[in-house]
Amino acid sequence: MVKCGLEIHQRLNTNHKLFCRCDAKDSGKKDGEIKRKLHPVVSELGKIDIAAEFESKKGMGFEYDIYDKGSCLVEADEEPPLELNKDATKTVVTVCSIANSDIVDEVQIMRKTVIDGSNTSAFQRTSVIGLNGNITTEIGEVPIQTIALEEESSGIIGELAGKPERYRLDRLGIPLIEIATSPVIRNGKEARIVAEQIGLMLRATGKVMRGIGTIRQDLNVSVDGGARVEIKGVQSLEIIDKVVDNEIRRQNSLIELNKEITAISREKLAVMDVTELFKGTESKFIREAIWRNEKVLAAKLQGMKGLLGTELYSGFRFGTELSGYAQAQGAGGIIHSDEDMGKYRFGSEITALEKKLSVKSADGWVVIVGPEEICRKAIEAVYTRAYLANVPEETRRADEDGHTYYLRPLPGAARLYPETDVMPLRITKELIKEAAKEITNFDAIKNEIKRSLNPELADKMIRSEKLTLFRQIIEKYEIDPTLVAVTLEDTTKTLRREGVTVEKVSDEKFIELFSEYSRRFFVKAAISDIIRKLAQNPKLTISEIVKENGIGRITGTDLKKLIEKEKIKDLGQLMRDYRLRVDPEEAKKLLFKPDKPVKPIKHEKGVY
């Protein structure tokens, strides 16, 4: 039996951050930096959370960039937080009403211990606002356990060997809604359906941010005989089903593999320095590591021959699983005995290695390269996990391919304790009434879109993060809804595949684009080129792009004169030469009915 629950985190589009008055959208320019070293504290239960203790043992320090608009002394943890953002609270209350949740009488802010560097204070502020709700989906009614309001974490600037090395404080403190479902989901397909429905519910409020990174899905997955595993940071809805199904396969495969591991009698861990054996290696990355005075450490894994190469799911082996534990300690990964040694260009050094480790025919081994202290911690972590013989409860991170890797132990109740710097907030009847006015009829939205688009495009648009933008445009301008939907979904996707950073084009620019199109300033064939130019320089106006690139629409008497001057008789010829400037439907009327008077179409900005 599979149990899976979702935690959806979505940034809210509010006037300012959650506990200060800094802009939640514009960071301005870098204004300084600070350094912090974080330490865990005991919770109100009198215990230190296991996940916080794990992170603190890494002994890492963290650096943070400060910005003149998007951060202040609150983000630097040098000034007490202000009162809770009421605009954000109202939005969450609205979502609670939509999801039929019981709304609390008083919002109590809590601190959730976080020692991974994502918050300068070593904790994240979070507040439960709704309980015991439900939503209706294609798979039936899905219970919503909690709906909470919390602060976004710092943004990661760079990573080294899987460890964040620097953060930016403009993201820290942006209001974030968290919606947690009950574990009633049974597979990846259902997880995606539920995530899409929650996403639609949030977008339909018109109060959420758009774009990459503004929404994340965390997954809690377990199978019979396995354990609850939390998978963090699934940013793309397109891979959520793959992540869930891969985790189900991983746990089931580990359950079978553990039967063999249980039967192994193992020796005590013996870590050996084998740097000398690899000084003449042809492996470039090992040679470079040795030049940096780093070490090559190794250990025998008794009875593990062949098991390290066991495939847990497609493209992911038990050796990959163990590598995640090494990476969590700061190592770059592992080399193990079940790999193809040819890819490392190894030769006689492997024979010497196995001799030094006293490796027998049934034994495996592991090698880790890097700073000695990190390598020793990494090998100990790999050794312990290799012989664990059960599926451990843990937190894992997801990559873009749907694979997951060990991050840290699963946190428990010991990570929460009350916030003492922020007063609780009463949820009044007036606030609930105000929030209720914001509720949108989702069925009406779906039906409206299905009436204006073909079934396939309507389904795509309903699930799109650009849903609110689509509705704004078609309500404001008399434009073919199909053209708007195709532009926002298909055209942008094609441009993104070409390497165009479409994300730089704001909603306001798309609105401006269709505003000018509605005035017949350019033809639809030019839309792709205009978006491409906007991505290169988002500060340009549509008018400037059209003028500079000579793609203004030729229409009316100007088009008639062009046809007569060029002696064009064929539509194909006209469109080959003027595709980005001429509307083919208008050209047809002129070419095939030349005796009919043409009514001039004037544009207030002239013809370019």
Coordinates of C-alpha atoms in Angstrom, one line a residue, residues 6-603:
L6 CA 1.5 16.9 -0.8
E7 CA 2.8 20.1 0.7
I8 CA 2.3 22.9 -1.8
H9 CA 4.3 26.1 -1.2
Q10 CA 3.3 29.2 -3.2
R11 CA 4.6 32.8 -2.9
L12 CA 1.9 35.3 -2.4
N13 CA 1.7 38.5 -4.4
T14 CA 1.4 41.1 -1.6
N15 CA 2.4 44.7 -1.0
H16 CA 5.3 43.9 1.3
K17 CA 7.1 41.0 3.1
L18 CA 5.6 39.0 5.9
F19 CA 7.3 40.6 8.9
C20 CA 8.7 43.9 7.5
R21 CA 7.8 46.5 5.0
C22 CA 10.4 45.6 2.4
D23 CA 9.3 45.2 -1.2
A24 CA 8.5 41.6 -1.9
K25 CA 9.1 41.9 -5.7
D26 CA 12.0 44.3 -6.2
S27 CA 15.4 43.7 -4.6
G28 CA 17.2 46.8 -5.9
K29 CA 21.0 46.6 -5.8
K30 CA 23.4 44.8 -3.5
D31 CA 24.1 47.0 -0.4
G32 CA 26.3 44.8 1.7
E33 CA 26.9 41.4 3.1
I34 CA 26.9 39.5 6.5
K35 CA 28.2 36.2 7.8
R36 CA 26.5 33.9 10.2
K37 CA 27.2 30.6 12.0
L38 CA 24.1 28.9 13.1
H39 CA 23.5 26.7 16.2
P40 CA 20.5 24.6 17.2
V41 CA 18.5 25.2 20.4
V42 CA 16.2 23.0 22.4
S43 CA 12.5 23.2 21.7
E44 CA 9.7 23.5 24.2
L45 CA 9.9 19.7 24.5
G46 CA 13.4 20.1 25.9
K47 CA 15.1 18.4 22.9
I48 CA 17.2 19.3 19.9
D49 CA 15.7 18.3 16.6
I50 CA 17.6 15.5 14.9
A51 CA 17.7 17.3 11.5
A52 CA 19.0 20.5 13.0
E53 CA 21.7 18.6 14.9
F54 CA 22.7 16.8 11.7
E55 CA 23.1 20.2 9.9
S56 CA 25.0 21.8 12.8
K57 CA 27.6 19.0 12.9
K58 CA 28.8 20.1 9.4
G59 CA 30.2 23.2 11.1
M60 CA 29.4 25.4 8.2
G61 CA 29.4 29.2 8.1
F62 CA 27.1 31.1 5.8
E63 CA 27.3 34.4 3.8
Y64 CA 24.4 36.6 2.8
D65 CA 24.0 39.4 0.3
I66 CA 21.9 42.4 1.5
Y67 CA 19.9 44.6 -0.9
D68 CA 18.7 48.2 -0.6
K69 CA 15.1 47.5 -1.4
G70 CA 14.4 43.8 -0.8
S71 CA 16.0 43.4 2.7
C72 CA 16.5 45.2 5.9
L73 CA 17.6 44.6 9.5
V74 CA 14.7 42.1 10.0
E75 CA 16.1 39.8 7.4
A76 CA 19.6 40.2 8.9
D77 CA 18.1 39.2 12.3
E78 CA 19.3 42.4 13.8
E79 CA 15.9 43.9 14.5
P80 CA 12.7 42.4 15.8
P81 CA 10.0 41.5 13.2
L82 CA 7.0 43.7 12.7
E83 CA 3.4 42.5 13.0
L84 CA 2.1 39.8 10.6
N85 CA 1.3 41.0 7.0
K86 CA -2.5 41.4 7.1
D87 CA -2.9 41.4 3.3
A88 CA -1.1 38.0 3.2
T89 CA -3.2 36.7 6.1
K90 CA -6.4 37.8 4.3
T91 CA -5.3 35.8 1.2
V92 CA -4.7 32.7 3.2
V93 CA -8.1 33.1 4.9
T94 CA -9.6 33.3 1.4
V95 CA -7.9 30.0 0.4
C96 CA -9.1 28.4 3.7
S97 CA -12.7 29.3 2.8
I98 CA -12.3 27.9 -0.7
A99 CA -10.9 24.7 0.8
N100 CA -13.7 24.4 3.4
S101 CA -11.1 24.6 6.2
D102 CA -11.8 25.5 9.9
I103 CA -10.2 28.9 10.4
V104 CA -8.5 29.4 13.7
D105 CA -9.7 32.2 16.1
E106 CA -6.1 33.4 16.7
V107 CA -3.0 33.0 14.6
Q108 CA 0.0 31.9 16.8
I109 CA 3.3 32.4 15.1
M110 CA 5.8 29.5 15.7
R111 CA 9.5 29.1 15.1
K112 CA 10.7 26.1 13.1
T113 CA 14.4 25.3 13.6
V114 CA 16.4 25.5 10.4
I115 CA 20.2 25.2 10.5
D116 CA 20.9 24.7 6.8
G117 CA 21.7 28.4 6.2
S118 CA 18.4 29.3 4.5
N119 CA 17.5 31.7 7.4
T120 CA 19.8 34.0 9.2
S121 CA 17.9 33.5 12.5
A122 CA 18.3 29.7 12.4
F123 CA 14.5 29.3 12.3
Q124 CA 11.6 29.9 10.0
R125 CA 8.4 31.6 11.2
T126 CA 5.2 29.7 10.4
S127 CA 1.6 30.0 11.4
V128 CA -1.3 27.5 10.9
I129 CA -4.5 29.4 9.9
G130 CA -6.7 26.6 8.5
L131 CA -7.4 23.0 9.6
N132 CA -9.5 20.0 8.4
G133 CA -10.4 21.2 4.9
N134 CA -11.0 19.4 1.6
I135 CA -11.0 19.9 -2.2
T136 CA -12.7 18.1 -4.9
T137 CA -10.5 16.6 -7.7
E138 CA -10.7 14.0 -10.5
I139 CA -9.7 11.3 -8.0
G140 CA -12.4 12.3 -5.5
E141 CA -12.3 14.4 -2.3
V142 CA -8.9 15.1 -0.9
P143 CA -8.6 16.1 2.7
I144 CA -6.5 19.2 3.5
Q145 CA -4.8 18.8 6.9
T146 CA -3.5 22.3 7.3
I147 CA -3.1 25.6 5.5
A148 CA -0.4 27.8 6.9
L149 CA 1.3 31.2 6.3
E150 CA 5.0 31.2 6.5
E151 CA 8.1 33.2 5.4
E152 CA 10.1 32.2 2.3
S153 CA 13.7 31.1 2.8
S154 CA 16.8 33.0 1.5
G155 CA 17.7 32.5 -2.1
I156 CA 20.7 30.3 -3.0
I157 CA 23.3 32.2 -5.0
G158 CA 25.8 29.4 -5.6
E159 CA 26.4 25.8 -4.6
L160 CA 29.6 23.8 -4.1
A161 CA 29.5 20.0 -4.0
G162 CA 25.8 20.2 -3.3
K163 CA 26.2 22.6 -0.4
P164 CA 24.9 26.2 -0.6
E165 CA 27.8 28.5 -0.2
R166 CA 26.1 31.9 -0.4
Y167 CA 22.5 33.3 0.0
R168 CA 20.6 36.4 -0.9
L169 CA 18.3 38.1 1.6
D170 CA 15.8 39.7 -0.9
R171 CA 13.8 36.4 -1.0
L172 CA 13.8 35.8 2.7
G173 CA 10.5 36.8 4.3
I174 CA 8.3 36.9 1.2
P175 CA 4.9 35.6 2.3
L176 CA 4.3 31.9 1.5
I177 CA 1.2 29.8 1.7
E178 CA 1.6 26.1 2.6
I179 CA -1.2 23.7 1.8
A180 CA -0.7 20.1 3.2
T181 CA -3.0 17.3 2.1
S182 CA -3.7 14.0 3.9
P183 CA -1.7 11.0 2.7
V184 CA -4.5 9.7 0.5
I185 CA -2.6 9.8 -2.9
R186 CA -1.6 6.4 -4.3
N187 CA 0.6 7.1 -7.2
G188 CA 2.4 9.7 -9.3
K189 CA -0.5 10.4 -11.6
E190 CA -2.8 11.2 -8.7
A191 CA -0.2 13.4 -7.1
R192 CA 0.0 15.5 -10.3
I193 CA -3.8 15.7 -10.5
V194 CA -4.0 17.0 -6.9
A195 CA -1.1 19.4 -7.3
E196 CA -2.7 20.8 -10.5
Q197 CA -6.1 21.3 -8.7
I198 CA -4.4 23.1 -5.8
G199 CA -2.4 25.2 -8.2
L200 CA -5.5 26.2 -10.1
M201 CA -7.2 27.1 -6.8
L202 CA -4.3 29.4 -5.8
R203 CA -3.9 31.0 -9.3
A204 CA -7.6 31.7 -9.5
T205 CA -7.4 34.0 -6.5
G206 CA -5.2 36.3 -8.5
K207 CA -3.1 36.8 -5.3
V208 CA -0.1 34.6 -6.1
M209 CA 3.3 35.2 -7.8
R210 CA 4.1 33.6 -11.1
G211 CA 7.4 32.3 -12.5
I212 CA 10.0 29.7 -11.9
G213 CA 10.7 29.1 -8.2
T214 CA 7.5 30.8 -7.0
I215 CA 5.8 27.4 -6.4
R216 CA 7.3 24.3 -4.9
Q217 CA 5.9 20.9 -4.1
D218 CA 7.2 18.8 -1.2
L219 CA 6.1 15.1 -1.1
N220 CA 5.7 12.7 1.7
V221 CA 5.8 9.1 0.4
S222 CA 5.8 5.7 2.2
V223 CA 5.0 2.1 1.2
D224 CA 4.2 -1.0 3.3
G225 CA 7.5 -2.2 4.8
G226 CA 9.2 1.1 3.9
A227 CA 9.2 4.5 5.8
R228 CA 7.9 8.0 5.5
V229 CA 10.3 10.0 3.2
E230 CA 9.9 13.7 2.6
I231 CA 11.1 14.9 -0.8
K232 CA 11.8 18.6 -0.9
G233 CA 11.7 21.2 -3.7
V234 CA 9.9 19.7 -6.7
Q235 CA 9.6 22.9 -8.7
S236 CA 8.2 21.5 -11.9
L237 CA 4.7 20.1 -12.1
E238 CA 5.8 18.1 -15.2
I239 CA 8.0 15.8 -13.1
I240 CA 5.9 15.4 -9.9
D241 CA 4.4 12.0 -11.1
K242 CA 7.9 10.7 -12.0
V243 CA 9.3 11.7 -8.6
V244 CA 6.5 9.9 -6.7
D245 CA 6.7 6.8 -8.9
N246 CA 10.5 6.6 -8.6
E247 CA 10.2 6.9 -4.8
I248 CA 7.7 4.1 -4.7
R249 CA 10.0 1.9 -6.8
R250 CA 13.1 2.9 -4.7
Q251 CA 11.5 1.9 -1.4
N252 CA 10.1 -1.4 -2.8
S253 CA 13.5 -2.2 -4.3
L254 CA 15.3 -1.4 -1.0
I255 CA 12.9 -3.7 0.8
E256 CA 14.0 -6.6 -1.5
L257 CA 17.7 -5.7 -1.3
N258 CA 17.6 -5.5 2.5
K259 CA 16.8 -9.2 2.6
E260 CA 20.2 -9.9 1.1
I261 CA 22.0 -7.2 3.2
T262 CA 20.6 -8.7 6.4
A263 CA 22.4 -12.0 5.7
I264 CA 25.8 -10.3 5.4
S265 CA 28.2 -10.6 8.4
R266 CA 30.4 -7.5 8.2
E267 CA 33.7 -6.4 9.6
K268 CA 34.3 -3.2 11.5
L269 CA 34.8 -0.2 9.3
A270 CA 38.5 0.4 8.4
V271 CA 39.2 3.6 6.5
M272 CA 42.5 3.6 4.6
D273 CA 44.5 6.4 3.0
V274 CA 45.3 5.1 -0.5
T275 CA 46.5 8.4 -2.0
E276 CA 49.9 6.9 -2.9
L277 CA 48.3 4.2 -5.0
F278 CA 46.6 6.8 -7.2
K279 CA 49.5 9.3 -7.8
G280 CA 50.2 7.8 -11.2
T281 CA 46.5 7.5 -12.2
E282 CA 45.2 8.7 -15.6
S283 CA 42.0 9.9 -13.9
K284 CA 42.2 13.7 -14.3
F285 CA 39.9 14.7 -11.4
I286 CA 41.9 12.5 -9.0
R287 CA 45.2 13.8 -10.2
E288 CA 44.0 17.4 -9.7
A289 CA 42.7 16.6 -6.2
I290 CA 46.0 15.2 -5.2
W291 CA 47.8 18.3 -6.6
R292 CA 45.5 20.3 -4.2
N293 CA 46.8 18.2 -1.3
E294 CA 43.5 16.4 -1.0
K295 CA 43.3 12.7 -0.1
V296 CA 42.0 9.5 -1.6
L297 CA 40.4 7.4 1.1
A298 CA 38.9 3.9 0.7
A299 CA 37.1 1.2 2.7
K300 CA 36.1 -2.4 2.1
L301 CA 32.4 -3.2 2.1
Q302 CA 32.3 -6.9 3.0
G303 CA 29.8 -9.0 1.1
M304 CA 28.6 -6.1 -1.1
K305 CA 30.0 -7.2 -4.4
G306 CA 27.2 -6.9 -7.0
L307 CA 24.8 -5.2 -4.6
L308 CA 26.1 -1.7 -5.1
G309 CA 25.1 -2.0 -8.8
T310 CA 21.6 -3.1 -8.0
E311 CA 19.1 -0.9 -9.9
L312 CA 16.5 0.6 -7.6
Y313 CA 14.7 2.3 -10.5
S314 CA 15.6 3.3 -14.0
G315 CA 18.9 5.2 -13.9
F316 CA 19.4 5.0 -10.2
R317 CA 21.4 2.3 -8.4
F318 CA 22.2 1.4 -4.8
G319 CA 25.6 2.9 -5.3
T320 CA 23.9 6.2 -6.3
E321 CA 21.8 6.0 -3.1
L322 CA 25.0 5.7 -1.1
S323 CA 26.6 8.5 -3.0
G324 CA 23.9 10.8 -1.8
Y325 CA 25.0 10.2 1.8
A326 CA 28.5 11.1 0.9
Q327 CA 27.4 14.3 -0.7
A328 CA 25.4 15.2 2.4
Q329 CA 28.7 15.3 4.2
G330 CA 30.2 17.6 1.7
A331 CA 31.9 15.1 -0.6
G332 CA 31.5 15.2 -4.4
G333 CA 30.3 11.6 -4.5
I334 CA 31.8 8.1 -4.4
I335 CA 33.5 5.6 -6.7
H336 CA 32.5 2.0 -5.9
S337 CA 33.5 -1.5 -7.0
D338 CA 30.4 -2.2 -9.2
E339 CA 31.1 0.7 -11.6
D340 CA 32.7 0.6 -15.0
M341 CA 36.4 1.4 -14.1
G342 CA 37.0 2.4 -17.8
K343 CA 35.2 5.7 -17.4
Y344 CA 37.7 6.7 -14.8
R345 CA 40.6 5.4 -16.9
F346 CA 41.8 3.2 -14.0
G347 CA 44.3 0.5 -14.5
S348 CA 46.7 -1.3 -12.1
E349 CA 45.8 1.0 -9.3
I350 CA 42.5 -1.0 -8.8
T351 CA 44.4 -4.2 -8.3
A352 CA 46.7 -2.5 -5.8
L353 CA 43.7 -1.0 -4.0
E354 CA 41.9 -4.3 -3.6
K355 CA 45.1 -5.9 -2.3
K356 CA 45.6 -3.2 0.3
L357 CA 41.9 -3.5 1.4
S358 CA 42.1 -7.3 1.5
V359 CA 39.1 -7.5 -0.8
K360 CA 37.8 -11.0 -1.5
S361 CA 35.6 -12.2 -4.3
A362 CA 32.3 -11.4 -2.5
D363 CA 33.4 -8.0 -1.2
G364 CA 32.9 -4.5 -2.6
W365 CA 34.7 -1.3 -1.9
V366 CA 34.2 2.5 -1.9
V367 CA 36.6 5.3 -2.7
I368 CA 36.1 9.0 -1.8
V369 CA 38.3 11.9 -3.0
G370 CA 38.6 15.3 -1.2
P371 CA 39.7 17.0 2.0
E372 CA 40.6 14.3 4.5
E373 CA 38.1 15.2 7.2
I374 CA 35.2 15.4 4.8
C375 CA 36.2 12.0 3.2
R376 CA 36.3 10.3 6.6
K377 CA 32.8 11.6 7.6
A378 CA 31.5 10.6 4.1
I379 CA 32.9 7.1 4.2
E380 CA 31.4 6.6 7.7
A381 CA 28.0 7.8 6.5
V382 CA 28.2 5.5 3.4
Y383 CA 29.3 2.5 5.5
T384 CA 26.5 3.0 8.0
R385 CA 23.8 3.4 5.3
A386 CA 25.1 0.4 3.3
Y387 CA 24.4 -2.1 6.1
L388 CA 21.3 -0.4 7.6
A389 CA 19.0 -3.2 6.2
N390 CA 15.9 -1.1 6.4
V391 CA 14.3 1.9 4.6
P392 CA 15.2 4.9 6.8
E393 CA 12.9 7.9 7.5
E394 CA 14.7 10.9 5.8
T395 CA 14.5 14.1 3.9
R396 CA 15.6 13.9 0.2
R397 CA 16.0 16.5 -2.5
A398 CA 14.7 16.1 -6.0
D399 CA 16.6 17.0 -9.2
E400 CA 15.2 18.0 -12.6
D401 CA 15.2 14.4 -13.9
G402 CA 13.0 13.1 -11.1
H403 CA 15.8 11.4 -9.1
T404 CA 16.1 12.0 -5.4
Y405 CA 19.1 12.1 -3.1
Y406 CA 19.6 12.0 0.7
L407 CA 19.6 15.4 2.3
R408 CA 19.3 14.9 6.1
P409 CA 17.3 12.9 8.7
L410 CA 13.5 13.5 8.9
P411 CA 12.8 16.3 11.3
G412 CA 10.4 15.8 14.2
A413 CA 8.2 17.7 16.7
A414 CA 11.3 19.0 18.5
R415 CA 12.0 21.6 15.8
L416 CA 9.0 23.8 16.8
Y417 CA 8.7 26.3 19.6
P418 CA 6.7 29.6 20.0
E419 CA 7.7 32.9 18.5
T420 CA 8.2 35.4 21.3
D421 CA 8.8 38.5 19.2
V422 CA 5.5 38.7 17.3
M423 CA 2.0 39.2 18.9
P424 CA -0.7 36.6 17.9
L425 CA -3.2 37.9 15.4
R426 CA -7.0 37.6 16.0
I427 CA -9.0 36.4 13.0
T428 CA -12.1 38.5 13.2
K429 CA -15.5 37.9 11.5
E430 CA -14.9 41.1 9.5
L431 CA -11.7 39.7 8.1
I432 CA -13.4 36.4 7.2
K433 CA -16.2 38.3 5.4
E434 CA -13.7 40.4 3.5
A435 CA -11.8 37.3 2.4
A436 CA -15.0 35.6 1.4
K437 CA -15.6 38.4 -1.2
E438 CA -12.4 37.3 -2.9
I439 CA -13.6 33.7 -3.5
T440 CA -13.7 32.8 -7.2
N441 CA -16.0 30.2 -8.8
F442 CA -13.5 27.7 -10.2
D443 CA -16.1 25.8 -12.2
A444 CA -17.2 29.0 -13.8
I445 CA -13.5 29.8 -14.8
K446 CA -13.1 26.3 -16.3
N447 CA -16.4 26.6 -18.3
E448 CA -15.4 30.0 -19.5
I449 CA -12.1 28.8 -20.8
K450 CA -13.6 25.6 -22.4
R451 CA -16.1 27.8 -24.3
S452 CA -13.3 30.0 -25.8
L453 CA -10.7 27.3 -26.7
N454 CA -10.6 23.9 -28.2
P455 CA -10.5 21.0 -25.7
E456 CA -6.8 20.4 -25.8
L457 CA -5.8 24.0 -25.5
A458 CA -8.4 24.7 -22.8
D459 CA -7.0 21.8 -20.7
K460 CA -3.5 23.2 -21.1
M461 CA -4.6 26.7 -20.2
I462 CA -6.6 25.6 -17.1
R463 CA -3.5 24.0 -15.7
S464 CA -1.2 26.8 -16.7
E465 CA 0.6 29.2 -14.3
K466 CA -0.4 31.9 -16.8
L467 CA -4.1 31.3 -16.3
T468 CA -4.7 34.7 -14.5
L469 CA -2.7 36.6 -17.2
F470 CA -4.7 34.8 -20.0
R471 CA -8.0 35.9 -18.4
Q472 CA -6.8 39.5 -17.9
I473 CA -5.9 39.8 -21.5
I474 CA -9.0 38.3 -23.1
E475 CA -11.3 40.3 -20.7
K476 CA -9.5 43.6 -21.6
Y477 CA -9.0 43.3 -25.3
E478 CA -11.0 41.9 -28.3
I479 CA -8.5 39.3 -29.3
D480 CA -8.9 35.8 -30.5
P481 CA -8.4 33.7 -27.2
T482 CA -6.7 31.0 -29.1
L483 CA -3.9 33.4 -30.2
V484 CA -3.4 34.5 -26.6
A485 CA -3.3 31.0 -25.3
V486 CA -0.9 29.7 -28.0
T487 CA 1.4 32.7 -27.4
L488 CA 1.5 32.3 -23.6
E489 CA 1.9 28.5 -23.7
D490 CA 3.3 27.2 -27.0
T491 CA 5.2 30.2 -28.4
T492 CA 7.0 30.8 -25.1
K493 CA 7.8 27.1 -24.7
T494 CA 9.4 27.0 -28.2
L495 CA 11.4 30.2 -27.5
R496 CA 12.6 28.7 -24.2
R497 CA 13.9 25.6 -26.0
E498 CA 15.8 27.9 -28.3
G499 CA 17.6 29.4 -25.2
V500 CA 15.5 32.6 -25.0
T501 CA 15.0 33.7 -21.4
V502 CA 11.3 34.2 -21.6
E503 CA 11.1 34.5 -17.8
K504 CA 12.4 38.1 -18.2
V505 CA 9.3 39.1 -20.0
S506 CA 6.9 40.4 -17.3
D507 CA 3.1 40.1 -17.2
E508 CA 2.9 43.8 -17.9
K509 CA 4.9 43.4 -21.1
F510 CA 2.6 40.6 -22.3
I511 CA -0.4 42.9 -21.6
E512 CA 1.3 45.7 -23.5
L513 CA 2.1 43.3 -26.4
F514 CA -1.6 42.3 -26.8
S515 CA -2.7 45.9 -26.3
E516 CA -0.7 47.0 -29.3
Y517 CA -1.8 44.0 -31.3
S518 CA -5.4 44.8 -30.6
R519 CA -4.7 48.2 -32.2
R520 CA -3.4 46.5 -35.3
F521 CA 0.1 47.9 -34.8
F522 CA 1.7 44.6 -36.0
V523 CA 0.6 41.2 -37.3
K524 CA 0.6 38.0 -35.3
A525 CA 3.5 36.5 -37.2
A526 CA 5.7 39.2 -35.6
I527 CA 4.7 38.2 -32.0
S528 CA 7.5 35.6 -31.6
D529 CA 10.2 38.0 -32.7
I530 CA 8.9 40.8 -30.4
I531 CA 9.0 38.4 -27.4
R532 CA 12.5 37.4 -28.3
K533 CA 13.6 41.1 -28.4
L534 CA 11.8 41.7 -25.1
A535 CA 13.7 38.9 -23.4
Q536 CA 16.9 40.5 -24.6
N537 CA 15.9 43.9 -23.2
P538 CA 12.8 43.9 -21.1
K539 CA 12.9 47.7 -20.6
L540 CA 12.0 48.4 -24.3
T541 CA 8.5 49.3 -25.2
I542 CA 6.6 47.3 -27.8
S543 CA 6.5 50.5 -30.0
E544 CA 10.3 50.8 -29.8
I545 CA 10.8 47.2 -30.8
V546 CA 8.5 47.5 -33.8
K547 CA 10.1 50.7 -35.0
E548 CA 13.7 49.6 -34.5
N549 CA 13.1 46.3 -36.3
G550 CA 10.9 47.6 -39.1
I551 CA 8.0 45.2 -38.4
G552 CA 5.1 47.6 -38.2
R553 CA 2.0 46.4 -39.9
I554 CA 1.4 47.4 -43.6
T555 CA -2.3 47.7 -44.1
G556 CA -5.1 49.4 -45.9
T557 CA -4.1 51.7 -48.8
D558 CA -0.4 51.3 -48.0
L559 CA -0.8 47.5 -48.6
K560 CA -2.7 48.1 -51.8
K561 CA 0.0 50.5 -53.0
L562 CA 2.7 47.9 -52.1
I563 CA 1.0 45.2 -54.1
E564 CA 0.6 47.5 -57.1
K565 CA 4.2 48.9 -57.0
E566 CA 5.8 45.4 -56.6
K567 CA 3.3 44.0 -59.2
I568 CA 2.6 41.1 -56.8
K569 CA 0.1 38.7 -58.1
D570 CA 0.8 35.7 -55.8
L571 CA 0.0 35.5 -52.0
G572 CA 3.0 33.2 -51.5
Q573 CA 5.4 35.8 -53.0
L574 CA 3.9 38.6 -50.8
M575 CA 4.2 36.5 -47.6
R576 CA 7.8 35.4 -48.4
D577 CA 8.9 39.0 -48.5
Y578 CA 6.6 40.6 -46.0
R579 CA 5.5 37.8 -43.6
L580 CA 6.2 39.8 -40.5
R581 CA 4.4 42.9 -41.7
V582 CA 1.3 41.7 -43.6
D583 CA -1.8 39.9 -42.5
P584 CA -2.5 37.1 -45.0
E585 CA -6.3 37.4 -44.7
E586 CA -6.2 41.1 -45.6
A587 CA -3.8 40.4 -48.4
K588 CA -6.1 37.7 -49.9
K589 CA -9.0 40.2 -50.2
L590 CA -6.8 42.6 -52.0
L591 CA -5.2 40.1 -54.3
F592 CA -8.3 38.2 -55.3
K593 CA -10.8 41.1 -55.3
P594 CA -8.7 44.0 -56.6
D595 CA -11.7 46.0 -57.9
K596 CA -13.3 46.2 -54.4
P597 CA -12.6 49.6 -52.6
V598 CA -10.2 49.2 -49.7
K599 CA -11.0 51.0 -46.5
P600 CA -7.9 52.5 -44.9
I601 CA -7.0 51.4 -41.4
K602 CA -5.2 54.1 -39.5
H603 CA -3.1 53.7 -36.5

